mmCIF file of C-alpha atoms and ligand atoms in Angstrom:
data_model
loop_
_atom_site.group_PDB
_atom_site.id
_atom_site.type_symbol
_atom_site.label_atom_id
_atom_site.label_comp_id
_atom_site.label_asym_id
_atom_site.label_seq_id
_atom_site.Cartn_x
_atom_site.Cartn_y
_atom_site.Cartn_z
ATOM 1 C CA MET A 24 34.930 1.689 -20.043
ATOM 2 C CA THR A 25 32.809 4.392 -21.714
ATOM 3 C CA GLN A 26 29.824 5.634 -19.733
ATOM 4 C CA PRO A 27 26.411 4.470 -20.975
ATOM 5 C CA ARG A 28 24.360 7.241 -22.636
ATOM 6 C CA THR A 29 22.339 9.243 -20.128
ATOM 7 C CA LEU A 30 18.634 8.374 -20.167
ATOM 8 C CA LEU A 31 15.905 10.904 -19.436
ATOM 9 C CA ALA A 32 12.810 8.771 -18.817
ATOM 10 C CA LEU A 33 9.514 10.647 -18.523
ATOM 11 C CA ASN A 34 6.807 9.015 -16.443
ATOM 12 C CA TRP A 35 3.502 10.679 -17.241
ATOM 13 C CA LYS A 36 1.627 8.453 -14.783
ATOM 14 C CA MET A 37 -2.173 8.621 -15.350
ATOM 15 C CA ASN A 38 -2.078 11.930 -17.193
ATOM 16 C CA LYS A 39 -2.891 12.982 -20.770
ATOM 17 C CA THR A 40 -5.611 11.668 -23.014
ATOM 18 C CA PRO A 41 -4.544 10.498 -26.493
ATOM 19 C CA THR A 42 -5.565 13.936 -27.838
ATOM 20 C CA GLU A 43 -3.463 15.729 -25.219
ATOM 21 C CA ALA A 44 -0.568 13.334 -25.823
ATOM 22 C CA ARG A 45 -0.610 14.121 -29.548
ATOM 23 C CA GLU A 46 -0.638 17.871 -28.841
ATOM 24 C CA TRP A 47 2.326 17.439 -26.483
ATOM 25 C CA ALA A 48 4.221 15.394 -29.081
ATOM 26 C CA ARG A 49 3.572 17.970 -31.815
ATOM 27 C CA GLU A 50 4.843 20.744 -29.565
ATOM 28 C CA LEU A 51 7.930 18.768 -28.588
ATOM 29 C CA ALA A 52 8.641 17.915 -32.225
ATOM 30 C CA SER A 53 8.492 21.577 -33.199
ATOM 31 C CA ARG A 54 10.943 22.683 -30.475
ATOM 32 C CA TYR A 55 13.244 19.737 -29.745
ATOM 33 C CA THR A 56 16.809 19.564 -30.897
ATOM 34 C CA ARG A 57 18.628 16.310 -30.282
ATOM 35 C CA SER A 58 19.981 16.201 -26.734
ATOM 36 C CA ALA A 59 23.051 14.451 -25.397
ATOM 37 C CA ALA A 60 20.626 12.388 -23.333
ATOM 38 C CA GLU A 61 18.350 9.699 -24.746
ATOM 39 C CA LEU A 62 14.713 10.661 -24.241
ATOM 40 C CA ALA A 63 11.930 8.150 -23.551
ATOM 41 C CA VAL A 64 8.269 9.004 -22.960
ATOM 42 C CA LEU A 65 6.587 6.457 -20.680
ATOM 43 C CA ALA A 66 2.941 7.128 -21.306
ATOM 44 C CA PRO A 67 -0.434 5.489 -20.695
ATOM 45 C CA ALA A 68 -0.578 2.553 -23.133
ATOM 46 C CA ILE A 69 -3.520 4.068 -25.015
ATOM 47 C CA ASP A 70 -1.380 7.132 -25.868
ATOM 48 C CA LEU A 71 1.509 5.205 -27.399
ATOM 49 C CA PRO A 72 0.412 4.743 -31.057
ATOM 50 C CA GLY A 73 -0.269 8.473 -31.542
ATOM 51 C CA LEU A 74 2.894 9.458 -29.731
ATOM 52 C CA LYS A 75 5.244 7.333 -31.768
ATOM 53 C CA GLU A 76 3.806 8.794 -34.974
ATOM 54 C CA LEU A 77 4.433 12.395 -33.924
ATOM 55 C CA LEU A 78 7.541 12.384 -31.744
ATOM 56 C CA PRO A 79 10.858 13.350 -33.285
ATOM 57 C CA ALA A 80 13.005 10.476 -34.565
ATOM 58 C CA GLY A 81 15.199 9.109 -31.816
ATOM 59 C CA VAL A 82 12.718 9.775 -28.994
ATOM 60 C CA ASP A 83 11.587 6.445 -27.584
ATOM 61 C CA VAL A 84 8.252 5.517 -26.086
ATOM 62 C CA GLY A 85 7.413 2.990 -23.413
ATOM 63 C CA GLY A 86 4.768 1.717 -21.036
ATOM 64 C CA GLN A 87 4.307 2.294 -17.319
ATOM 65 C CA ASP A 88 3.402 -1.277 -16.457
ATOM 66 C CA VAL A 89 3.036 -4.646 -18.169
ATOM 67 C CA SER A 90 1.293 -7.900 -17.379
ATOM 68 C CA ALA A 91 3.278 -10.698 -15.767
ATOM 69 C CA HIS A 92 1.472 -13.022 -18.199
ATOM 70 C CA ALA A 93 1.962 -13.465 -21.930
ATOM 71 C CA ALA A 94 -1.723 -13.503 -23.000
ATOM 72 C CA GLY A 95 -5.123 -14.843 -22.030
ATOM 73 C CA ALA A 96 -7.864 -14.318 -19.474
ATOM 74 C CA TYR A 97 -6.421 -11.327 -17.588
ATOM 75 C CA THR A 98 -9.075 -8.650 -18.013
ATOM 76 C CA GLY A 99 -7.700 -5.130 -18.095
ATOM 77 C CA GLU A 100 -4.064 -6.120 -18.484
ATOM 78 C CA ILE A 101 -1.681 -4.990 -21.232
ATOM 79 C CA SER A 102 0.826 -7.553 -22.467
ATOM 80 C CA ALA A 103 4.443 -7.008 -23.439
ATOM 81 C CA ALA A 104 3.618 -8.079 -27.006
ATOM 82 C CA MET A 105 0.925 -5.364 -27.177
ATOM 83 C CA LEU A 106 3.387 -2.707 -26.005
ATOM 84 C CA ARG A 107 5.961 -3.905 -28.498
ATOM 85 C CA ASP A 108 3.387 -3.745 -31.284
ATOM 86 C CA VAL A 109 2.927 -0.013 -30.663
ATOM 87 C CA HIS A 110 6.707 0.505 -30.795
ATOM 88 C CA ALA A 111 7.456 0.626 -27.082
ATOM 89 C CA THR A 112 11.129 0.211 -26.277
ATOM 90 C CA TYR A 113 10.912 0.426 -22.482
ATOM 91 C CA VAL A 114 8.461 -0.408 -19.750
ATOM 92 C CA ILE A 115 8.529 0.579 -16.079
ATOM 93 C CA VAL A 116 8.100 -2.313 -13.664
ATOM 94 C CA GLY A 117 7.785 -2.097 -9.891
ATOM 95 C CA HIS A 118 7.063 1.612 -9.603
ATOM 96 C CA SER A 119 6.388 2.322 -5.926
ATOM 97 C CA GLU A 120 2.841 3.441 -6.763
ATOM 98 C CA ARG A 121 2.138 -0.013 -8.188
ATOM 99 C CA ARG A 122 3.888 -1.744 -5.305
ATOM 100 C CA GLU A 123 1.804 0.272 -2.831
ATOM 101 C CA TYR A 124 -1.617 0.607 -4.489
ATOM 102 C CA HIS A 125 -1.661 -2.695 -6.385
ATOM 103 C CA LEU A 126 0.275 -4.708 -3.801
ATOM 104 C CA GLU A 127 2.875 -5.838 -6.322
ATOM 105 C CA THR A 128 5.527 -8.014 -4.743
ATOM 106 C CA ASP A 129 9.145 -8.347 -5.837
ATOM 107 C CA ALA A 130 8.249 -11.720 -7.389
ATOM 108 C CA VAL A 131 5.516 -10.118 -9.508
ATOM 109 C CA VAL A 132 7.887 -7.315 -10.519
ATOM 110 C CA ALA A 133 10.496 -9.867 -11.620
ATOM 111 C CA ALA A 134 7.864 -11.804 -13.605
ATOM 112 C CA LYS A 135 6.870 -8.576 -15.364
ATOM 113 C CA ALA A 136 10.495 -7.770 -16.166
ATOM 114 C CA ARG A 137 10.973 -11.268 -17.620
ATOM 115 C CA GLN A 138 7.841 -10.869 -19.768
ATOM 116 C CA ALA A 139 9.113 -7.513 -21.011
ATOM 117 C CA GLN A 140 12.471 -8.983 -21.981
ATOM 118 C CA ALA A 141 10.875 -11.985 -23.643
ATOM 119 C CA HIS A 142 9.170 -9.537 -26.042
ATOM 120 C CA GLY A 143 12.128 -7.294 -26.729
ATOM 121 C CA LEU A 144 11.350 -4.542 -24.228
ATOM 122 C CA THR A 145 13.866 -3.154 -21.776
ATOM 123 C CA PRO A 146 12.388 -3.113 -18.275
ATOM 124 C CA ILE A 147 13.065 -0.109 -16.046
ATOM 125 C CA VAL A 148 13.045 -1.818 -12.654
ATOM 126 C CA CYS A 149 12.200 0.601 -9.831
ATOM 127 C CA VAL A 150 13.512 0.125 -6.327
ATOM 128 C CA GLY A 151 13.769 2.395 -3.305
ATOM 129 C CA GLU A 152 13.060 2.694 0.373
ATOM 130 C CA ARG A 153 10.302 4.354 2.373
ATOM 131 C CA LEU A 154 11.153 7.124 4.801
ATOM 132 C CA ASP A 155 11.024 4.948 7.924
ATOM 133 C CA VAL A 156 13.589 2.577 6.413
ATOM 134 C CA ARG A 157 15.952 5.465 5.640
ATOM 135 C CA GLU A 158 15.499 6.918 9.118
ATOM 136 C CA ARG A 159 16.588 3.583 10.578
ATOM 137 C CA GLY A 160 19.696 3.716 8.363
ATOM 138 C CA GLU A 161 18.641 0.528 6.551
ATOM 139 C CA HIS A 162 18.081 2.056 3.106
ATOM 140 C CA VAL A 163 21.035 0.460 1.320
ATOM 141 C CA ARG A 164 20.400 -3.051 2.606
ATOM 142 C CA PHE A 165 16.649 -2.749 1.923
ATOM 143 C CA THR A 166 17.073 -1.436 -1.617
ATOM 144 C CA LEU A 167 19.700 -4.019 -2.604
ATOM 145 C CA ASP A 168 17.494 -6.837 -1.272
ATOM 146 C CA GLN A 169 14.628 -5.390 -3.307
ATOM 147 C CA LEU A 170 16.807 -5.239 -6.423
ATOM 148 C CA ARG A 171 17.933 -8.864 -6.121
ATOM 149 C CA ALA A 172 14.387 -10.129 -5.547
ATOM 150 C CA SER A 173 12.934 -7.951 -8.327
ATOM 151 C CA THR A 174 15.444 -9.209 -10.909
ATOM 152 C CA GLU A 175 15.148 -12.951 -10.255
ATOM 153 C CA GLY A 176 15.649 -14.613 -13.652
ATOM 154 C CA VAL A 177 15.992 -11.249 -15.405
ATOM 155 C CA GLN A 178 18.694 -10.895 -18.096
ATOM 156 C CA ALA A 179 21.324 -8.166 -18.246
ATOM 157 C CA ASN A 180 19.349 -5.800 -20.513
ATOM 158 C CA LEU A 181 17.562 -3.697 -17.960
ATOM 159 C CA VAL A 182 17.625 -0.214 -16.488
ATOM 160 C CA VAL A 183 17.449 0.234 -12.717
ATOM 161 C CA ALA A 184 15.748 3.306 -11.258
ATOM 162 C CA TYR A 185 16.494 4.233 -7.661
ATOM 163 C CA GLU A 186 13.386 6.024 -6.468
ATOM 164 C CA PRO A 187 13.271 6.705 -2.735
ATOM 165 C CA VAL A 188 9.549 6.606 -1.969
ATOM 166 C CA TRP A 189 9.813 9.682 0.280
ATOM 167 C CA ALA A 190 11.037 11.757 -2.684
ATOM 168 C CA ILE A 191 8.387 10.817 -5.264
ATOM 169 C CA GLY A 192 5.967 13.645 -5.964
ATOM 170 C CA THR A 193 6.806 15.295 -2.637
ATOM 171 C CA GLY A 194 9.159 18.036 -3.793
ATOM 172 C CA ARG A 195 11.743 16.519 -1.455
ATOM 173 C CA THR A 196 14.725 15.419 -3.555
ATOM 174 C CA ALA A 197 17.551 13.182 -2.403
ATOM 175 C CA THR A 198 20.861 15.021 -2.334
ATOM 176 C CA ALA A 199 23.339 14.221 -5.068
ATOM 177 C CA ASP A 200 25.392 12.386 -2.412
ATOM 178 C CA ASP A 201 22.369 10.298 -1.356
ATOM 179 C CA ALA A 202 21.698 9.403 -4.991
ATOM 180 C CA GLU A 203 25.326 8.493 -5.617
ATOM 181 C CA GLU A 204 25.592 6.402 -2.444
ATOM 182 C CA MET A 205 22.697 4.235 -3.594
ATOM 183 C CA ALA A 206 23.596 4.213 -7.288
ATOM 184 C CA ALA A 207 27.105 2.976 -6.442
ATOM 185 C CA ALA A 208 25.677 0.293 -4.164
ATOM 186 C CA LEU A 209 23.213 -0.778 -6.861
ATOM 187 C CA ARG A 210 25.986 -0.943 -9.449
ATOM 188 C CA GLY A 211 27.984 -3.162 -7.098
ATOM 189 C CA ALA A 212 24.974 -5.454 -6.678
ATOM 190 C CA LEU A 213 24.428 -5.508 -10.465
ATOM 191 C CA ALA A 214 28.073 -6.530 -10.915
ATOM 192 C CA GLY A 215 27.418 -9.406 -8.519
ATOM 193 C CA LEU A 216 24.380 -10.444 -10.569
ATOM 194 C CA TYR A 217 25.646 -9.842 -14.103
ATOM 195 C CA GLY A 218 29.431 -9.652 -13.952
ATOM 196 C CA PRO A 219 31.275 -7.275 -16.291
ATOM 197 C CA GLU A 220 28.061 -6.592 -18.298
ATOM 198 C CA ALA A 221 26.845 -4.506 -15.350
ATOM 199 C CA ALA A 222 29.231 -1.665 -16.242
ATOM 200 C CA ALA A 223 27.091 -0.881 -19.301
ATOM 201 C CA LEU A 224 23.803 -0.830 -17.368
ATOM 202 C CA ARG A 225 22.118 2.437 -16.510
ATOM 203 C CA VAL A 226 21.150 3.346 -12.974
ATOM 204 C CA LEU A 227 18.703 6.251 -12.852
ATOM 205 C CA TYR A 228 17.640 8.470 -9.975
ATOM 206 C CA GLY A 229 13.964 9.403 -9.605
ATOM 207 C CA GLY A 230 12.151 11.555 -7.057
ATOM 208 C CA SER A 231 11.215 15.223 -7.552
ATOM 209 C CA VAL A 232 13.764 15.739 -10.322
ATOM 210 C CA LYS A 233 13.402 19.237 -11.800
ATOM 211 C CA PRO A 234 15.321 21.351 -14.328
ATOM 212 C CA ASP A 235 17.264 22.992 -11.494
ATOM 213 C CA ASN A 236 18.520 19.813 -9.807
ATOM 214 C CA ILE A 237 18.925 17.293 -12.635
ATOM 215 C CA ALA A 238 22.440 18.328 -13.640
ATOM 216 C CA ALA A 239 23.898 17.850 -10.149
ATOM 217 C CA LEU A 240 22.169 14.479 -9.710
ATOM 218 C CA CYS A 241 23.227 13.155 -13.114
ATOM 219 C CA ALA A 242 26.808 14.420 -12.696
ATOM 220 C CA GLN A 243 27.353 11.697 -10.101
ATOM 221 C CA PRO A 244 29.605 8.937 -11.457
ATOM 222 C CA ASN A 245 27.072 6.131 -10.974
ATOM 223 C CA VAL A 246 23.901 8.039 -11.913
ATOM 224 C CA ASN A 247 23.170 7.590 -15.624
ATOM 225 C CA GLY A 248 19.985 9.572 -15.938
ATOM 226 C CA ALA A 249 16.654 10.311 -14.320
ATOM 227 C CA LEU A 250 13.101 9.025 -14.103
ATOM 228 C CA VAL A 251 10.911 12.111 -13.954
ATOM 229 C CA GLY A 252 7.231 12.327 -13.039
ATOM 230 C CA GLY A 253 5.780 15.789 -12.340
ATOM 231 C CA ALA A 254 8.286 17.698 -14.455
ATOM 232 C CA SER A 255 7.600 15.497 -17.487
ATOM 233 C CA LEU A 256 4.157 16.910 -18.236
ATOM 234 C CA GLN A 257 5.047 20.319 -19.665
ATOM 235 C CA VAL A 258 7.150 20.544 -22.816
ATOM 236 C CA ASP A 259 8.966 23.609 -21.390
ATOM 237 C CA ASP A 260 10.186 21.563 -18.418
ATOM 238 C CA VAL A 261 11.229 18.626 -20.585
ATOM 239 C CA LEU A 262 13.256 20.874 -22.866
ATOM 240 C CA ALA A 263 14.883 22.433 -19.808
ATOM 241 C CA LEU A 264 15.673 18.978 -18.375
ATOM 242 C CA ALA A 265 17.196 17.837 -21.667
ATOM 243 C CA HIS A 266 19.133 21.099 -21.982
ATOM 244 C CA ALA A 267 20.546 20.688 -18.460
ATOM 245 C CA LEU A 268 21.990 17.334 -19.526
ATOM 246 C CA SER A 269 23.588 18.641 -22.736
HETATM 247 C C1 PEP B 313 8.049 9.052 -10.645
HETATM 248 O O1 PEP B 313 6.856 9.043 -10.858
HETATM 249 O O2 PEP B 313 8.730 8.074 -10.940
HETATM 250 C C2 PEP B 313 8.626 10.255 -10.053
HETATM 251 C C3 PEP B 313 9.900 10.241 -9.757
HETATM 252 O O3 PEP B 313 7.786 11.322 -9.841
HETATM 253 P P1 PEP B 313 8.224 12.824 -9.454
HETATM 254 O O4 PEP B 313 9.319 13.233 -10.404
HETATM 255 O O5 PEP B 313 6.987 13.635 -9.620
HETATM 256 O O6 PEP B 313 8.727 12.782 -8.039
#
């Protein structure tokens, strides 16, 4: 079985106005040479139309969240159809910041992933344990339970991102062995859910990924790329990340 193409998914979080996003895209376009890894920019929804226009061909864009509903009286929400209309390919669902600050449950995350798929988007389903869970040695069981509950009714076209909460934005990265332990466990669980199709699915690692640690993390047999927050904001860092995967 050939390995799925490595995915470098950039999570800008709530950073960059549309003007700043266009400047970033112009700079990337002037310096980027196609990388071995697929690149996807997961930007604030309002940035997406300008980004898609200016990014080099082959660089995907996506959202950071999507409504669990198709349309209607949900003030402030962005639907999957809206994201698709501005050429999004991916959307993050269940990022730990949304689980924590917006109290999103696994059931809500699964509903969002189903909405994304119903409109042709590939959901990037985030899972991962908090520090206290890891310290109790329960991280694998916790994360697999979270995966199963967050993919209820979800089809086999998804990406899974393992993001230990204690590593996000903290500068504390999981070791390559930690990442591989969980990625292998997640792949086993995906095989249970989706059968042989699971071999083609990508499992990403996320949590303080930087140009100097991405190669070791992504060299692990079950890690097929990275979800990157802080190091996604500067074009220099993104080029270095992509270069490290070439
Ligand atoms: C993230 O936001 O998904 C993330 C992993 O952030 P950081 O790379 O900054 O830890």
